Amino acid sequence: MEAAKACKDEKGFDPPHQSDTRTVYVANRFPQHGHYIPQRFADNRIISSKYTIWNFVPKNLFEQFRRIANFYFLIIFLVQLMIDTPTSPVTSGLPLFFVITVTAIKQGYEDWLRHKADNEVNGAPVFVVRSGSLVQTRSKNIRVGDIVRVAKDETFPADLVLLSSDRSDGTCHITTASLDGETNLKTHYSVAETAVCQSVSQLEALQAVVECQQPEADLYRFVGRITVTQHGEEIVRPLGPENLLLRGARLKNTKEIFGVAVYTGMESKMALNYKCKSQKRSAVEKSMNTFLIIYLGILLFEAILSTILKYAWQAEDKWDEPFYNQKTEQERNSSSILKFISDFLAFMVLYNFIIPISLYVTVEMQKFLGSFFIGWDLDLYHEESDQKAQVNTSDLNEELGQVEYVFTDKTGTLTENEMQFRECSINGTKYREVNGKLVPEGLTDDSPDGSTPNLIGEEILFLKAVSLCHTVQISYDQPDCLVGGGDPFSHVNGFSSNHMEYYASSPDEKALVEAAKRYKLLHVLEFDANRRRMSVILQTPSGGQMLFTKGAESSILPFTTSGEIEKTRLHVDEFALKGLRTLVVACRRFSPEEYIDVDRRLNSARTALQQREERLQEAFSYIEKDLHLLGATGVEDKLQDKVQETIEALRLAGIKVWVLTGDKHETAVSVSLSCGHFHRTMNILELLQQRSDNECAEQLRRLARRIKEDHVIQHGLVVDGASLSLALREHEKLFMEVCKNCSAVLCCRMAPLQKAKVVRLLKTSPEKPITLAVGDGANDVSMIQEAHVGIGIMGKEGRQAVRNSDYAIARFKFLAKLLLVHGHFYYIRIATLVQYFFYKNVCFITPQFLYQFFCLFSQQTLYDSVYLTLYNICFTSLPILVYSLFEQLVHPHILQSKPGLYRDISRNSLLSFRTFLYWTLLGFCHAFVFFFGSYILMGEDTTLMGNGQMFGNWTFGTLVFTVMVITVTLKLALETQFWTWMNHFVTWGSIAFYFIFSLFYGGIIWPFLHTQDMYFVFVQLLSSGSAWFAIIIIVITCLFPDVVKKVFYRHLQPTSTQKSQSLSAPQAQTLSCMESLCCYQHGQSGCSRLAQLLEQMTGQCQTSGGNCHTSSRNNRSWGDMDNFYSNDRSILTLSPIETNHC
């Protein structure tokens, strides 16, 4: 089944099916009687690619011709083929073919990488039961109804209904970290009738039918039933979410399981939580399309004006049909309307180069080649995991410099998902962990190693409680050999304690557990969201019964009647302020009579067929009361390195950070506080547990009023998934108003599709902000695909997020450099590239338009057709391409240490209409100077050759073209801040190549050319001293005002970027030490600002004050500021001169 067919629409609706339910015959044992027609289901392939080998050409061509410039040049090319035009069809056809081919190769290569990743997943080996034996096959070959075997630590290849496991009770344990971000262990069950089928032969003999709902995206909902036929009798059992093993989840603490596939491939719940892959387009590309439409308007205006003026001019008979150009009979009798249309199209062809087709191919090449810098950046390389940054889509490089909102997952993205015990409160005394020991507050750990502190009764009881009140399970891995001696418990059950693995239903528990083997577990009172606590009832070694309970302070303290309640409450608040995850621990002793009553109540509630949940809640409430408070624990959820600094840097850059997580409210808030997402002084607003639209609306209005009334600078908002659903249903505008007034927003208990809906809500708001989503699990895929830019973290939760992202990094801290440095560079480079392309094409075509006033609008071309074709492809293409790959307005260290500079380029400021207008008017001004400068200097006296020979129209056009190539190339040189040897090579090399090419092209008679109007023209032009004088005068006339404008603006109205440039410029002693390239000595006096600026523009560096004996890296003024990113090893940060001597 094709990906498009299996993909749900944006809102996450279920895929269309003919029936509301599906019937799955276990082991595909279809009924033999009757006319049974098997249902058709999707195969088990996962598809994240856009193209296939069959649709690549038509689909890619369709996408490329959606671009205005490509479609326009296709029309122009067809016009040139159909009618007689002034220029050859090759002038339009060749650049168009070049652009289409290069773009197709780039996009095809990127999609090939996606196919490669898909094939790895689809080709993974799996075992299925077929024909009475266990057969190995590939994941893509699994069919609905197949019985699949999954071993420990393997991921489930499809959505399976659990049939049996290696345990006698048919249970298994899984983690769903890659689906919902939760690393806790979940227990899943099989029905009793299938749990006994633990061998392949028993499964082969199993006669069972699963009926269930059609696939839907909700991870936590599954409704079905299984009918098992035993001895001719049909037994029906209900199936729920606890019986379904989801694709992407991982089997833990269970040797193997067998399950029947019910949802496969793009119909699995994990795939349905993906968004359909759509073509993301950057803001710069949208701006380019807008500018192209404006230029198309200019082109139409020039063509219509030229056509009208031609007919106005030809109103006089002497110009309509001069004696030297008599019309044929056919021309005299032809339709005037057709002649007008033909002339209009001819002028369109003549001026068509004002639309820069090579802009697109240059942008594609810039994005493709520029994306390698991210992978090469050593600062984005993670040594521990040996992973470098990865670019999956280079089309969005510049969007990294425009981000206004960052949406991030929590577990595995902000945190390492590792807990560490830090502090505890026991009987009103606070203890902290020092070197693996508990030390009371105020004391130091000065006891000798190996000594045992004297523990009083309460402390021992507290430690017993945290050791016993948990659901941690131990997995033993059999070692190769067993070594005797040492710990008396080291060989319990024949397994070494060094090879134990712990699994828990809560990550906090795992950090608190110590083995306790002499207590017998009688009952577990499971955790639930209403009680927010869990308990165990144990039999002590002395034979008594005791309850240990733990939970959030709000769910334990109200039920305590003894112990140091107030002191513990204060300690819990202190732990929370430090960002620790807190648990309160209490106990209760039972008399024999009380325990008999408790045991009876629990067994009665657990075996009830009606209202089981309500009766269990009543029993739990009866048991968990009259508690004695023992103390509290503080556990730190280990954050990734430099998360707090990264979030603070993003905030200073004007980027709002939203945390979207599937975790519990308390956990999420705790991590938000510890990572700096929420500040201690921030006013935290809550939108939690709303049950109706009216209640939600009223709470939103209250929050809006509080924001207006409170005189607090910053607000933070906490919202849960259920409340968010209500807010998005009816009150989107009100919700957005509250969110936008909050500095930080935390959304907890979020389903994967809810994450995508929140991103879409921000994306489609009236301001249309640029959004970025970052996550590491399959539960983040829809959010990553919805955002303008999606970033995958190469974490512990599989590769789904990385495969479906635009960029992938190993750690969250790398996000700061990716945005503040790479994003900044990519944006300023491509913004200048776009503006410069329009500028140089206005310079190119406007003289052609002006020339028509001097040739009776006869559609005579000013330039030779070879020059028309090569102007954008050869003569002016390389300098701007190299500029767009290497330009740095500010040194990377400055960009990282001053995140506020990111604000200067936000909201697409460098491609604003005002900037576009400036470049366009500059192009028209320069074009007028080219044309009329050449006309004034050369037009009146055309006998400027030494032998008295006259200049012709081709010589005049070549003079204009020569001045134009030199001027537009030097204009880019003036814009270049960061000079490398490659900039010098392509800038001066392009001018030299133009002269050398023109000499060869016009100096030799080429046999394959039909006409050679340019023969010896260029040689004659260069032999004239007056022509050289004209070239120099016109170039200086064009560029001198630019230099003056830059100098005055830099002095009178410097931008913060220009001010920051001076920070990376050492104060040199003499005028000749260029600020961005040379090192300097301590104590040197500053150069004049004007001299510095002029040297920067010319790229000169000559030292007269002696050699500098220390490297520039050690002496630059940014070295002292860079306390956050001190280890910058990026090749992008290397200066062109990085030696000990200038």
PDB file of C-alpha atoms in Angstrom, residues 583-766:
ATOM      1  CA  LEU A 583       8.836  11.889  47.428  1.00  0.00           C
ATOM      2  CA  VAL A 584       7.397  11.668  50.951  1.00  0.00           C
ATOM      3  CA  VAL A 585       7.626   8.326  52.789  1.00  0.00           C
ATOM      4  CA  ALA A 586       5.335   7.093  55.596  1.00  0.00           C
ATOM      5  CA  CYS A 587       4.393   3.835  57.265  1.00  0.00           C
ATOM      6  CA  ARG A 588       1.656   2.139  59.287  1.00  0.00           C
ATOM      7  CA  ARG A 589       1.805  -0.991  61.475  1.00  0.00           C
ATOM      8  CA  PHE A 590      -1.121  -3.410  61.488  1.00  0.00           C
ATOM      9  CA  SER A 591      -2.295  -5.562  64.365  1.00  0.00           C
ATOM     10  CA  PRO A 592      -3.159  -9.156  63.345  1.00  0.00           C
ATOM     11  CA  GLU A 593      -6.897  -8.298  63.464  1.00  0.00           C
ATOM     12  CA  GLU A 594      -6.417  -5.160  61.360  1.00  0.00           C
ATOM     13  CA  TYR A 595      -4.425  -7.046  58.733  1.00  0.00           C
ATOM     14  CA  ILE A 596      -7.092  -9.764  58.434  1.00  0.00           C
ATOM     15  CA  ASP A 597      -9.658  -7.016  57.731  1.00  0.00           C
ATOM     16  CA  VAL A 598      -7.328  -5.280  55.223  1.00  0.00           C
ATOM     17  CA  ASP A 599      -6.586  -8.540  53.408  1.00  0.00           C
ATOM     18  CA  ARG A 600     -10.288  -9.371  53.168  1.00  0.00           C
ATOM     19  CA  ARG A 601     -11.179  -5.903  51.801  1.00  0.00           C
ATOM     20  CA  LEU A 602      -8.412  -6.002  49.157  1.00  0.00           C
ATOM     21  CA  ASN A 603      -9.273  -9.519  47.915  1.00  0.00           C
ATOM     22  CA  SER A 604     -12.972  -8.679  47.784  1.00  0.00           C
ATOM     23  CA  ALA A 605     -12.339  -5.508  45.737  1.00  0.00           C
ATOM     24  CA  ARG A 606      -9.892  -7.179  43.366  1.00  0.00           C
ATOM     25  CA  THR A 607     -12.217 -10.048  42.504  1.00  0.00           C
ATOM     26  CA  ALA A 608     -15.327  -7.877  42.038  1.00  0.00           C
ATOM     27  CA  LEU A 609     -16.852  -8.052  38.561  1.00  0.00           C
ATOM     28  CA  GLN A 610     -18.859  -4.832  38.938  1.00  0.00           C
ATOM     29  CA  GLN A 611     -17.415  -1.412  39.882  1.00  0.00           C
ATOM     30  CA  ARG A 612     -14.009  -2.905  40.568  1.00  0.00           C
ATOM     31  CA  GLU A 613     -12.130   0.421  40.335  1.00  0.00           C
ATOM     32  CA  GLU A 614     -14.447   2.253  42.759  1.00  0.00           C
ATOM     33  CA  ARG A 615     -14.222  -0.578  45.321  1.00  0.00           C
ATOM     34  CA  LEU A 616     -10.435  -0.663  45.045  1.00  0.00           C
ATOM     35  CA  GLN A 617     -10.288   3.110  45.670  1.00  0.00           C
ATOM     36  CA  GLU A 618     -12.431   2.660  48.790  1.00  0.00           C
ATOM     37  CA  ALA A 619     -10.149  -0.118  50.053  1.00  0.00           C
ATOM     38  CA  PHE A 620      -6.996   1.924  49.377  1.00  0.00           C
ATOM     39  CA  SER A 621      -8.457   4.944  51.215  1.00  0.00           C
ATOM     40  CA  TYR A 622      -9.324   2.733  54.195  1.00  0.00           C
ATOM     41  CA  ILE A 623      -5.784   1.314  54.331  1.00  0.00           C
ATOM     42  CA  GLU A 624      -3.713   4.456  53.618  1.00  0.00           C
ATOM     43  CA  LYS A 625      -4.663   6.500  56.689  1.00  0.00           C
ATOM     44  CA  ASP A 626      -3.334   7.144  60.207  1.00  0.00           C
ATOM     45  CA  LEU A 627       0.166   7.138  58.740  1.00  0.00           C
ATOM     46  CA  HIS A 628       3.400   7.766  60.621  1.00  0.00           C
ATOM     47  CA  LEU A 629       5.665  10.170  58.656  1.00  0.00           C
ATOM     48  CA  LEU A 630       9.193   8.862  58.168  1.00  0.00           C
ATOM     49  CA  GLY A 631      10.754  11.478  55.891  1.00  0.00           C
ATOM     50  CA  ALA A 632      11.268  12.582  52.309  1.00  0.00           C
ATOM     51  CA  THR A 633      13.752  12.069  49.482  1.00  0.00           C
ATOM     52  CA  GLY A 634      15.197  14.460  46.897  1.00  0.00           C
ATOM     53  CA  VAL A 635      16.362  12.874  43.635  1.00  0.00           C
ATOM     54  CA  GLU A 636      17.984  14.817  40.808  1.00  0.00           C
ATOM     55  CA  ASP A 637      16.924  14.051  37.249  1.00  0.00           C
ATOM     56  CA  LYS A 638      20.285  14.445  35.586  1.00  0.00           C
ATOM     57  CA  LEU A 639      20.124  17.165  32.971  1.00  0.00           C
ATOM     58  CA  GLN A 640      22.203  17.034  29.839  1.00  0.00           C
ATOM     59  CA  ASP A 641      25.340  19.130  29.882  1.00  0.00           C
ATOM     60  CA  LYS A 642      24.838  22.920  29.469  1.00  0.00           C
ATOM     61  CA  VAL A 643      21.049  22.724  29.033  1.00  0.00           C
ATOM     62  CA  GLN A 644      20.481  25.676  31.362  1.00  0.00           C
ATOM     63  CA  GLU A 645      23.039  27.859  29.531  1.00  0.00           C
ATOM     64  CA  THR A 646      21.551  26.855  26.170  1.00  0.00           C
ATOM     65  CA  ILE A 647      17.982  27.770  27.180  1.00  0.00           C
ATOM     66  CA  GLU A 648      19.219  31.077  28.616  1.00  0.00           C
ATOM     67  CA  ALA A 649      21.135  31.815  25.391  1.00  0.00           C
ATOM     68  CA  LEU A 650      18.004  31.101  23.327  1.00  0.00           C
ATOM     69  CA  ARG A 651      15.969  33.378  25.604  1.00  0.00           C
ATOM     70  CA  LEU A 652      18.522  36.218  25.194  1.00  0.00           C
ATOM     71  CA  ALA A 653      18.314  35.682  21.428  1.00  0.00           C
ATOM     72  CA  GLY A 654      14.581  36.470  21.592  1.00  0.00           C
ATOM     73  CA  ILE A 655      13.497  32.841  21.154  1.00  0.00           C
ATOM     74  CA  LYS A 656      10.640  31.558  23.312  1.00  0.00           C
ATOM     75  CA  VAL A 657      11.066  27.987  24.557  1.00  0.00           C
ATOM     76  CA  TRP A 658       8.076  25.664  25.046  1.00  0.00           C
ATOM     77  CA  VAL A 659       8.527  22.257  26.665  1.00  0.00           C
ATOM     78  CA  LEU A 660       6.050  19.620  25.427  1.00  0.00           C
ATOM     79  CA  THR A 661       6.242  16.326  27.297  1.00  0.00           C
ATOM     80  CA  GLY A 662       4.202  13.210  28.005  1.00  0.00           C
ATOM     81  CA  ASP A 663       5.452  13.177  31.611  1.00  0.00           C
ATOM     82  CA  LYS A 664       3.515  13.868  34.797  1.00  0.00           C
ATOM     83  CA  HIS A 665       2.848  17.441  35.839  1.00  0.00           C
ATOM     84  CA  GLU A 666       5.082  17.395  38.939  1.00  0.00           C
ATOM     85  CA  THR A 667       7.990  15.769  37.112  1.00  0.00           C
ATOM     86  CA  ALA A 668       7.788  18.200  34.205  1.00  0.00           C
ATOM     87  CA  VAL A 669       7.642  21.278  36.448  1.00  0.00           C
ATOM     88  CA  SER A 670      10.571  19.998  38.497  1.00  0.00           C
ATOM     89  CA  VAL A 671      12.747  19.536  35.397  1.00  0.00           C
ATOM     90  CA  SER A 672      11.635  22.907  33.977  1.00  0.00           C
ATOM     91  CA  LEU A 673      12.830  24.571  37.169  1.00  0.00           C
ATOM     92  CA  SER A 674      16.124  22.704  37.258  1.00  0.00           C
ATOM     93  CA  CYS A 675      16.954  23.414  33.591  1.00  0.00           C
ATOM     94  CA  GLY A 676      16.181  27.121  33.822  1.00  0.00           C
ATOM     95  CA  HIS A 677      13.106  26.965  31.605  1.00  0.00           C
ATOM     96  CA  PHE A 678      11.111  28.284  34.579  1.00  0.00           C
ATOM     97  CA  HIS A 679      12.881  30.770  36.874  1.00  0.00           C
ATOM     98  CA  ARG A 680      12.407  30.780  40.644  1.00  0.00           C
ATOM     99  CA  THR A 681      11.077  34.364  40.466  1.00  0.00           C
ATOM    100  CA  MET A 682       8.683  33.592  37.611  1.00  0.00           C
ATOM    101  CA  ASN A 683       4.942  33.725  38.288  1.00  0.00           C
ATOM    102  CA  ILE A 684       3.745  30.198  37.394  1.00  0.00           C
ATOM    103  CA  LEU A 685       0.182  30.040  36.007  1.00  0.00           C
ATOM    104  CA  GLU A 686      -1.678  26.724  35.778  1.00  0.00           C
ATOM    105  CA  LEU A 687      -4.320  25.389  33.401  1.00  0.00           C
ATOM    106  CA  LEU A 688      -4.775  21.872  34.766  1.00  0.00           C
ATOM    107  CA  GLN A 689      -7.518  19.232  35.045  1.00  0.00           C
ATOM    108  CA  GLN A 690     -10.177  21.267  33.263  1.00  0.00           C
ATOM    109  CA  ARG A 691     -13.262  19.106  32.688  1.00  0.00           C
ATOM    110  CA  SER A 692     -15.573  21.291  30.574  1.00  0.00           C
ATOM    111  CA  ASP A 693     -15.405  24.029  27.962  1.00  0.00           C
ATOM    112  CA  ASN A 694     -16.952  26.605  30.285  1.00  0.00           C
ATOM    113  CA  GLU A 695     -14.603  25.762  33.143  1.00  0.00           C
ATOM    114  CA  CYS A 696     -11.614  25.994  30.780  1.00  0.00           C
ATOM    115  CA  ALA A 697     -12.749  29.341  29.319  1.00  0.00           C
ATOM    116  CA  GLU A 698     -13.292  30.823  32.782  1.00  0.00           C
ATOM    117  CA  GLN A 699      -9.842  29.700  33.937  1.00  0.00           C
ATOM    118  CA  LEU A 700      -8.241  31.194  30.791  1.00  0.00           C
ATOM    119  CA  ARG A 701      -9.988  34.533  31.469  1.00  0.00           C
ATOM    120  CA  ARG A 702      -8.729  34.449  35.061  1.00  0.00           C
ATOM    121  CA  LEU A 703      -5.194  33.817  33.856  1.00  0.00           C
ATOM    122  CA  ALA A 704      -5.442  36.655  31.297  1.00  0.00           C
ATOM    123  CA  ARG A 705      -6.625  39.020  34.056  1.00  0.00           C
ATOM    124  CA  ARG A 706      -3.808  37.923  36.352  1.00  0.00           C
ATOM    125  CA  ILE A 707      -1.209  38.601  33.662  1.00  0.00           C
ATOM    126  CA  LYS A 708      -2.548  42.147  33.205  1.00  0.00           C
ATOM    127  CA  GLU A 709      -2.913  42.853  36.943  1.00  0.00           C
ATOM    128  CA  ASP A 710       0.269  41.245  38.266  1.00  0.00           C
ATOM    129  CA  HIS A 711       3.285  43.501  38.164  1.00  0.00           C
ATOM    130  CA  VAL A 712       5.587  40.564  37.502  1.00  0.00           C
ATOM    131  CA  ILE A 713       7.995  40.837  34.622  1.00  0.00           C
ATOM    132  CA  GLN A 714       7.821  37.168  33.597  1.00  0.00           C
ATOM    133  CA  HIS A 715       5.058  34.579  33.656  1.00  0.00           C
ATOM    134  CA  GLY A 716       5.229  30.844  33.047  1.00  0.00           C
ATOM    135  CA  LEU A 717       2.272  28.684  32.028  1.00  0.00           C
ATOM    136  CA  VAL A 718       1.709  24.991  32.847  1.00  0.00           C
ATOM    137  CA  VAL A 719      -1.015  23.191  30.881  1.00  0.00           C
ATOM    138  CA  ASP A 720      -1.903  19.486  30.690  1.00  0.00           C
ATOM    139  CA  GLY A 721      -3.083  17.489  27.690  1.00  0.00           C
ATOM    140  CA  ALA A 722      -6.758  17.243  28.708  1.00  0.00           C
ATOM    141  CA  SER A 723      -7.063  20.977  29.369  1.00  0.00           C
ATOM    142  CA  LEU A 724      -5.209  21.714  26.150  1.00  0.00           C
ATOM    143  CA  SER A 725      -7.746  19.693  24.137  1.00  0.00           C
ATOM    144  CA  LEU A 726     -10.561  21.832  25.584  1.00  0.00           C
ATOM    145  CA  ALA A 727      -8.623  25.069  25.030  1.00  0.00           C
ATOM    146  CA  LEU A 728      -7.890  24.238  21.394  1.00  0.00           C
ATOM    147  CA  ARG A 729     -11.464  23.153  20.686  1.00  0.00           C
ATOM    148  CA  GLU A 730     -13.311  26.410  21.375  1.00  0.00           C
ATOM    149  CA  HIS A 731     -10.922  28.957  22.869  1.00  0.00           C
ATOM    150  CA  GLU A 732      -7.867  29.055  20.611  1.00  0.00           C
ATOM    151  CA  LYS A 733      -7.691  32.861  20.503  1.00  0.00           C
ATOM    152  CA  LEU A 734      -7.913  33.246  24.292  1.00  0.00           C
ATOM    153  CA  PHE A 735      -5.373  30.481  24.848  1.00  0.00           C
ATOM    154  CA  MET A 736      -2.935  32.065  22.379  1.00  0.00           C
ATOM    155  CA  GLU A 737      -3.327  35.442  24.071  1.00  0.00           C
ATOM    156  CA  VAL A 738      -2.313  33.911  27.426  1.00  0.00           C
ATOM    157  CA  CYS A 739       0.561  31.946  25.887  1.00  0.00           C
ATOM    158  CA  LYS A 740       2.073  34.904  24.057  1.00  0.00           C
ATOM    159  CA  ASN A 741       2.228  36.896  27.287  1.00  0.00           C
ATOM    160  CA  CYS A 742       4.169  34.090  28.982  1.00  0.00           C
ATOM    161  CA  SER A 743       7.948  33.865  28.760  1.00  0.00           C
ATOM    162  CA  ALA A 744       7.895  30.076  29.058  1.00  0.00           C
ATOM    163  CA  VAL A 745       5.177  27.478  28.492  1.00  0.00           C
ATOM    164  CA  LEU A 746       5.177  23.882  29.754  1.00  0.00           C
ATOM    165  CA  CYS A 747       2.695  21.354  28.319  1.00  0.00           C
ATOM    166  CA  CYS A 748       2.573  18.012  30.153  1.00  0.00           C
ATOM    167  CA  ARG A 749       0.719  14.728  29.570  1.00  0.00           C
ATOM    168  CA  MET A 750       0.797  15.410  25.837  1.00  0.00           C
ATOM    169  CA  ALA A 751      -0.121  12.825  23.211  1.00  0.00           C
ATOM    170  CA  PRO A 752       2.123  12.917  20.100  1.00  0.00           C
ATOM    171  CA  LEU A 753      -0.540  14.483  17.871  1.00  0.00           C
ATOM    172  CA  GLN A 754      -1.315  17.104  20.505  1.00  0.00           C
ATOM    173  CA  LYS A 755       2.299  18.218  20.268  1.00  0.00           C
ATOM    174  CA  ALA A 756       1.861  18.721  16.526  1.00  0.00           C
ATOM    175  CA  LYS A 757      -1.409  20.622  17.058  1.00  0.00           C
ATOM    176  CA  VAL A 758       0.282  23.058  19.455  1.00  0.00           C
ATOM    177  CA  VAL A 759       3.047  23.689  16.912  1.00  0.00           C
ATOM    178  CA  ARG A 760       0.454  24.198  14.148  1.00  0.00           C
ATOM    179  CA  LEU A 761      -1.478  26.603  16.366  1.00  0.00           C
ATOM    180  CA  LEU A 762       1.588  28.842  16.728  1.00  0.00           C
ATOM    181  CA  LYS A 763       2.557  28.413  13.066  1.00  0.00           C
ATOM    182  CA  THR A 764      -0.822  29.585  11.777  1.00  0.00           C
ATOM    183  CA  SER A 765      -1.271  32.471  14.241  1.00  0.00           C
ATOM    184  CA  PRO A 766      -1.528  35.954  12.636  1.00  0.00           C
TER     185      PRO A 766
END
